[in-house]
């Protein structure tokens, strides 16, 4: 008797073969490298499946000698994509962030969502213990740019305050005050208020954006919130409130203003 197979079972068999084939594909090995002086670092990993990254390994070599070799490197989960740099693929940033003549190694990761999130593992060489230590800094929905903003030879991390995402509106309609960090003594320090010119320019851009596009962004509540935060960092909070109160005429204005003041106090903008 000749065996037969129904269309339904044929579909399951085909699906099973495709599934086996997809799991049997070899993992793709990739490496990201960087170098500064006699310090070289590399992150290697296997891309086992789409959106999964396994067997991460970080090696740091000083003057030809491996002084740090960690496998597996503990990213938050297997779906966190290692980036050479958030703004520049396939290059591992190795930069002296604090002026101690020892370059730090920055390993950046993207968690793989539609727009969130990014974080950095920053490795610092401890001369007294002759070993590397690290911190984990979360950037949220945004990233950062390394720029020497004050021309002192040391770069700052220029970013944005991600706490404003979804605070008063949808993500798409949210805006953010500028946020600037320096890396000092193994810690990230918020130094945004030391750069009033940058804050002023950013506030001006937000205000112009509100005037031109605010109505298209859910009445601009997210834009006005970020603008007012910038104004507080400039010491112009009351002037900012005058503009915000004149600008926003929504039916929820009283509750919005109360929530906004509370939020700015909780996030440290109102001191």
PDB file of N, CA and C in Angstrom, residues 186-234:
ATOM      1  N   UNK A 186      36.919  57.060  37.625  1.00  0.00           N
ATOM      2  CA  UNK A 186      36.119  55.851  37.497  1.00  0.00           C
ATOM      3  C   UNK A 186      34.627  56.060  37.581  1.00  0.00           C
ATOM      4  N   UNK A 187      34.164  57.316  37.495  1.00  0.00           N
ATOM      5  CA  UNK A 187      32.733  57.595  37.585  1.00  0.00           C
ATOM      6  C   UNK A 187      32.314  58.579  36.494  1.00  0.00           C
ATOM      7  N   UNK A 188      31.035  58.506  36.121  1.00  0.00           N
ATOM      8  CA  UNK A 188      30.457  59.475  35.195  1.00  0.00           C
ATOM      9  C   UNK A 188      29.884  60.637  36.005  1.00  0.00           C
ATOM     10  N   UNK A 189      30.273  61.857  35.645  1.00  0.00           N
ATOM     11  CA  UNK A 189      29.857  63.050  36.372  1.00  0.00           C
ATOM     12  C   UNK A 189      29.054  63.947  35.430  1.00  0.00           C
ATOM     13  N   UNK A 190      27.848  64.331  35.854  1.00  0.00           N
ATOM     14  CA  UNK A 190      27.009  65.229  35.061  1.00  0.00           C
ATOM     15  C   UNK A 190      27.549  66.653  35.198  1.00  0.00           C
ATOM     16  N   UNK A 191      28.048  67.199  34.090  1.00  0.00           N
ATOM     17  CA  UNK A 191      28.647  68.540  34.103  1.00  0.00           C
ATOM     18  C   UNK A 191      27.898  69.485  33.159  1.00  0.00           C
ATOM     19  N   UNK A 192      26.657  69.170  32.873  1.00  0.00           N
ATOM     20  CA  UNK A 192      25.909  69.921  31.860  1.00  0.00           C
ATOM     21  C   UNK A 192      25.889  71.414  32.141  1.00  0.00           C
ATOM     22  N   UNK A 193      25.687  71.804  33.383  1.00  0.00           N
ATOM     23  CA  UNK A 193      25.536  73.225  33.721  1.00  0.00           C
ATOM     24  C   UNK A 193      26.822  74.022  33.519  1.00  0.00           C
ATOM     25  N   UNK A 194      27.934  73.347  33.291  1.00  0.00           N
ATOM     26  CA  UNK A 194      29.187  74.053  33.011  1.00  0.00           C
ATOM     27  C   UNK A 194      29.262  74.545  31.566  1.00  0.00           C
ATOM     28  N   UNK A 195      28.262  74.218  30.773  1.00  0.00           N
ATOM     29  CA  UNK A 195      28.285  74.562  29.348  1.00  0.00           C
ATOM     30  C   UNK A 195      27.047  75.381  28.977  1.00  0.00           C
ATOM     31  N   UNK A 196      26.928  76.586  29.530  1.00  0.00           N
ATOM     32  CA  UNK A 196      25.723  77.396  29.298  1.00  0.00           C
ATOM     33  C   UNK A 196      25.502  77.758  27.827  1.00  0.00           C
ATOM     34  N   UNK A 197      26.573  77.928  27.069  1.00  0.00           N
ATOM     35  CA  UNK A 197      26.401  78.278  25.657  1.00  0.00           C
ATOM     36  C   UNK A 197      25.714  77.144  24.898  1.00  0.00           C
ATOM     37  N   UNK A 198      26.127  75.912  25.186  1.00  0.00           N
ATOM     38  CA  UNK A 198      25.513  74.757  24.529  1.00  0.00           C
ATOM     39  C   UNK A 198      24.051  74.635  24.948  1.00  0.00           C
ATOM     40  N   UNK A 199      23.784  74.830  26.244  1.00  0.00           N
ATOM     41  CA  UNK A 199      22.403  74.747  26.738  1.00  0.00           C
ATOM     42  C   UNK A 199      21.547  75.834  26.095  1.00  0.00           C
ATOM     43  N   UNK A 200      22.085  77.049  26.023  1.00  0.00           N
ATOM     44  CA  UNK A 200      21.334  78.163  25.439  1.00  0.00           C
ATOM     45  C   UNK A 200      20.985  77.886  23.982  1.00  0.00           C
ATOM     46  N   UNK A 201      21.949  77.396  23.222  1.00  0.00           N
ATOM     47  CA  UNK A 201      21.690  77.078  21.815  1.00  0.00           C
ATOM     48  C   UNK A 201      20.650  75.971  21.685  1.00  0.00           C
ATOM     49  N   UNK A 202      20.746  74.983  22.571  1.00  0.00           N
ATOM     50  CA  UNK A 202      19.793  73.875  22.531  1.00  0.00           C
ATOM     51  C   UNK A 202      18.387  74.355  22.879  1.00  0.00           C
ATOM     52  N   UNK A 203      18.277  75.211  23.902  1.00  0.00           N
ATOM     53  CA  UNK A 203      16.973  75.756  24.284  1.00  0.00           C
ATOM     54  C   UNK A 203      16.368  76.563  23.141  1.00  0.00           C
ATOM     55  N   UNK A 204      17.199  77.337  22.465  1.00  0.00           N
ATOM     56  CA  UNK A 204      16.719  78.136  21.339  1.00  0.00           C
ATOM     57  C   UNK A 204      16.207  77.240  20.211  1.00  0.00           C
ATOM     58  N   UNK A 205      16.923  76.159  19.946  1.00  0.00           N
ATOM     59  CA  UNK A 205      16.487  75.220  18.911  1.00  0.00           C
ATOM     60  C   UNK A 205      15.154  74.575  19.284  1.00  0.00           C
ATOM     61  N   UNK A 206      14.990  74.215  20.558  1.00  0.00           N
ATOM     62  CA  UNK A 206      13.728  73.623  21.006  1.00  0.00           C
ATOM     63  C   UNK A 206      12.570  74.607  20.850  1.00  0.00           C
ATOM     64  N   UNK A 207      12.810  75.860  21.212  1.00  0.00           N
ATOM     65  CA  UNK A 207      11.742  76.863  21.127  1.00  0.00           C
ATOM     66  C   UNK A 207      11.329  77.100  19.676  1.00  0.00           C
ATOM     67  N   UNK A 208      12.301  77.197  18.799  1.00  0.00           N
ATOM     68  CA  UNK A 208      11.988  77.380  17.382  1.00  0.00           C
ATOM     69  C   UNK A 208      11.260  76.159  16.825  1.00  0.00           C
ATOM     70  N   UNK A 209      11.661  74.991  17.279  1.00  0.00           N
ATOM     71  CA  UNK A 209      10.993  73.761  16.852  1.00  0.00           C
ATOM     72  C   UNK A 209       9.544  73.751  17.322  1.00  0.00           C
ATOM     73  N   UNK A 210       9.323  74.208  18.554  1.00  0.00           N
ATOM     74  CA  UNK A 210       7.952  74.271  19.071  1.00  0.00           C
ATOM     75  C   UNK A 210       7.106  75.236  18.242  1.00  0.00           C
ATOM     76  N   UNK A 211       7.647  76.402  17.935  1.00  0.00           N
ATOM     77  CA  UNK A 211       6.885  77.394  17.177  1.00  0.00           C
ATOM     78  C   UNK A 211       6.528  76.890  15.780  1.00  0.00           C
ATOM     79  N   UNK A 212       7.426  76.123  15.171  1.00  0.00           N
ATOM     80  CA  UNK A 212       7.201  75.658  13.802  1.00  0.00           C
ATOM     81  C   UNK A 212       6.413  74.354  13.739  1.00  0.00           C
ATOM     82  N   UNK A 213       6.691  73.439  14.682  1.00  0.00           N
ATOM     83  CA  UNK A 213       6.147  72.088  14.561  1.00  0.00           C
ATOM     84  C   UNK A 213       5.340  71.622  15.768  1.00  0.00           C
ATOM     85  N   UNK A 214       5.236  72.447  16.801  1.00  0.00           N
ATOM     86  CA  UNK A 214       4.645  72.000  18.056  1.00  0.00           C
ATOM     87  C   UNK A 214       3.261  71.400  17.931  1.00  0.00           C
ATOM     88  N   UNK A 215       2.409  71.987  17.117  1.00  0.00           N
ATOM     89  CA  UNK A 215       1.040  71.505  16.971  1.00  0.00           C
ATOM     90  C   UNK A 215       0.976  70.093  16.405  1.00  0.00           C
ATOM     91  N   UNK A 216       1.999  69.704  15.679  1.00  0.00           N
ATOM     92  CA  UNK A 216       2.023  68.368  15.090  1.00  0.00           C
ATOM     93  C   UNK A 216       2.537  67.316  16.068  1.00  0.00           C
ATOM     94  N   UNK A 217       3.019  67.746  17.221  1.00  0.00           N
ATOM     95  CA  UNK A 217       3.584  66.829  18.207  1.00  0.00           C
ATOM     96  C   UNK A 217       2.762  66.859  19.491  1.00  0.00           C
ATOM     97  N   UNK A 218       1.486  66.497  19.348  1.00  0.00           N
ATOM     98  CA  UNK A 218       0.577  66.391  20.487  1.00  0.00           C
ATOM     99  C   UNK A 218       0.609  67.662  21.335  1.00  0.00           C
ATOM    100  N   UNK A 219       0.435  68.797  20.666  1.00  0.00           N
ATOM    101  CA  UNK A 219       0.401  70.119  21.294  1.00  0.00           C
ATOM    102  C   UNK A 219       1.737  70.550  21.883  1.00  0.00           C
ATOM    103  N   UNK A 220       2.791  69.793  21.630  1.00  0.00           N
ATOM    104  CA  UNK A 220       4.130  70.233  22.002  1.00  0.00           C
ATOM    105  C   UNK A 220       4.477  70.125  23.469  1.00  0.00           C
ATOM    106  N   UNK A 221       3.730  69.346  24.237  1.00  0.00           N
ATOM    107  CA  UNK A 221       4.013  69.261  25.675  1.00  0.00           C
ATOM    108  C   UNK A 221       5.408  68.694  25.952  1.00  0.00           C
ATOM    109  N   UNK A 222       5.831  67.722  25.160  1.00  0.00           N
ATOM    110  CA  UNK A 222       7.165  67.158  25.348  1.00  0.00           C
ATOM    111  C   UNK A 222       8.263  68.154  25.009  1.00  0.00           C
ATOM    112  N   UNK A 223       8.025  68.962  23.980  1.00  0.00           N
ATOM    113  CA  UNK A 223       9.010  69.973  23.581  1.00  0.00           C
ATOM    114  C   UNK A 223       9.135  71.040  24.662  1.00  0.00           C
ATOM    115  N   UNK A 224       8.005  71.510  25.170  1.00  0.00           N
ATOM    116  CA  UNK A 224       8.020  72.554  26.192  1.00  0.00           C
ATOM    117  C   UNK A 224       8.671  72.067  27.485  1.00  0.00           C
ATOM    118  N   UNK A 225       8.473  70.795  27.819  1.00  0.00           N
ATOM    119  CA  UNK A 225       9.086  70.243  29.033  1.00  0.00           C
ATOM    120  C   UNK A 225      10.610  70.280  28.929  1.00  0.00           C
ATOM    121  N   UNK A 226      11.144  69.853  27.792  1.00  0.00           N
ATOM    122  CA  UNK A 226      12.595  69.864  27.602  1.00  0.00           C
ATOM    123  C   UNK A 226      13.129  71.293  27.564  1.00  0.00           C
ATOM    124  N   UNK A 227      12.385  72.182  26.925  1.00  0.00           N
ATOM    125  CA  UNK A 227      12.786  73.590  26.856  1.00  0.00           C
ATOM    126  C   UNK A 227      12.885  74.196  28.254  1.00  0.00           C
ATOM    127  N   UNK A 228      11.893  73.929  29.088  1.00  0.00           N
ATOM    128  CA  UNK A 228      11.888  74.498  30.432  1.00  0.00           C
ATOM    129  C   UNK A 228      13.030  73.929  31.272  1.00  0.00           C
ATOM    130  N   UNK A 229      13.367  72.661  31.071  1.00  0.00           N
ATOM    131  CA  UNK A 229      14.510  72.075  31.776  1.00  0.00           C
ATOM    132  C   UNK A 229      15.800  72.799  31.395  1.00  0.00           C
ATOM    133  N   UNK A 230      15.975  73.069  30.105  1.00  0.00           N
ATOM    134  CA  UNK A 230      17.144  73.836  29.664  1.00  0.00           C
ATOM    135  C   UNK A 230      17.170  75.216  30.321  1.00  0.00           C
ATOM    136  N   UNK A 231      16.019  75.865  30.388  1.00  0.00           N
ATOM    137  CA  UNK A 231      15.954  77.204  30.980  1.00  0.00           C
ATOM    138  C   UNK A 231      16.341  77.170  32.460  1.00  0.00           C
ATOM    139  N   UNK A 232      15.920  76.139  33.168  1.00  0.00           N
ATOM    140  CA  UNK A 232      16.306  76.027  34.577  1.00  0.00           C
ATOM    141  C   UNK A 232      17.810  75.847  34.718  1.00  0.00           C
ATOM    142  N   UNK A 233      18.431  75.087  33.824  1.00  0.00           N
ATOM    143  CA  UNK A 233      19.882  74.910  33.904  1.00  0.00           C
ATOM    144  C   UNK A 233      20.620  76.213  33.633  1.00  0.00           C
ATOM    145  N   UNK A 234      19.970  77.139  32.928  1.00  0.00           N
ATOM    146  CA  UNK A 234      20.563  78.451  32.665  1.00  0.00           C
ATOM    147  C   UNK A 234      20.266  79.451  33.776  1.00  0.00           C
TER     148      UNK A 234
END
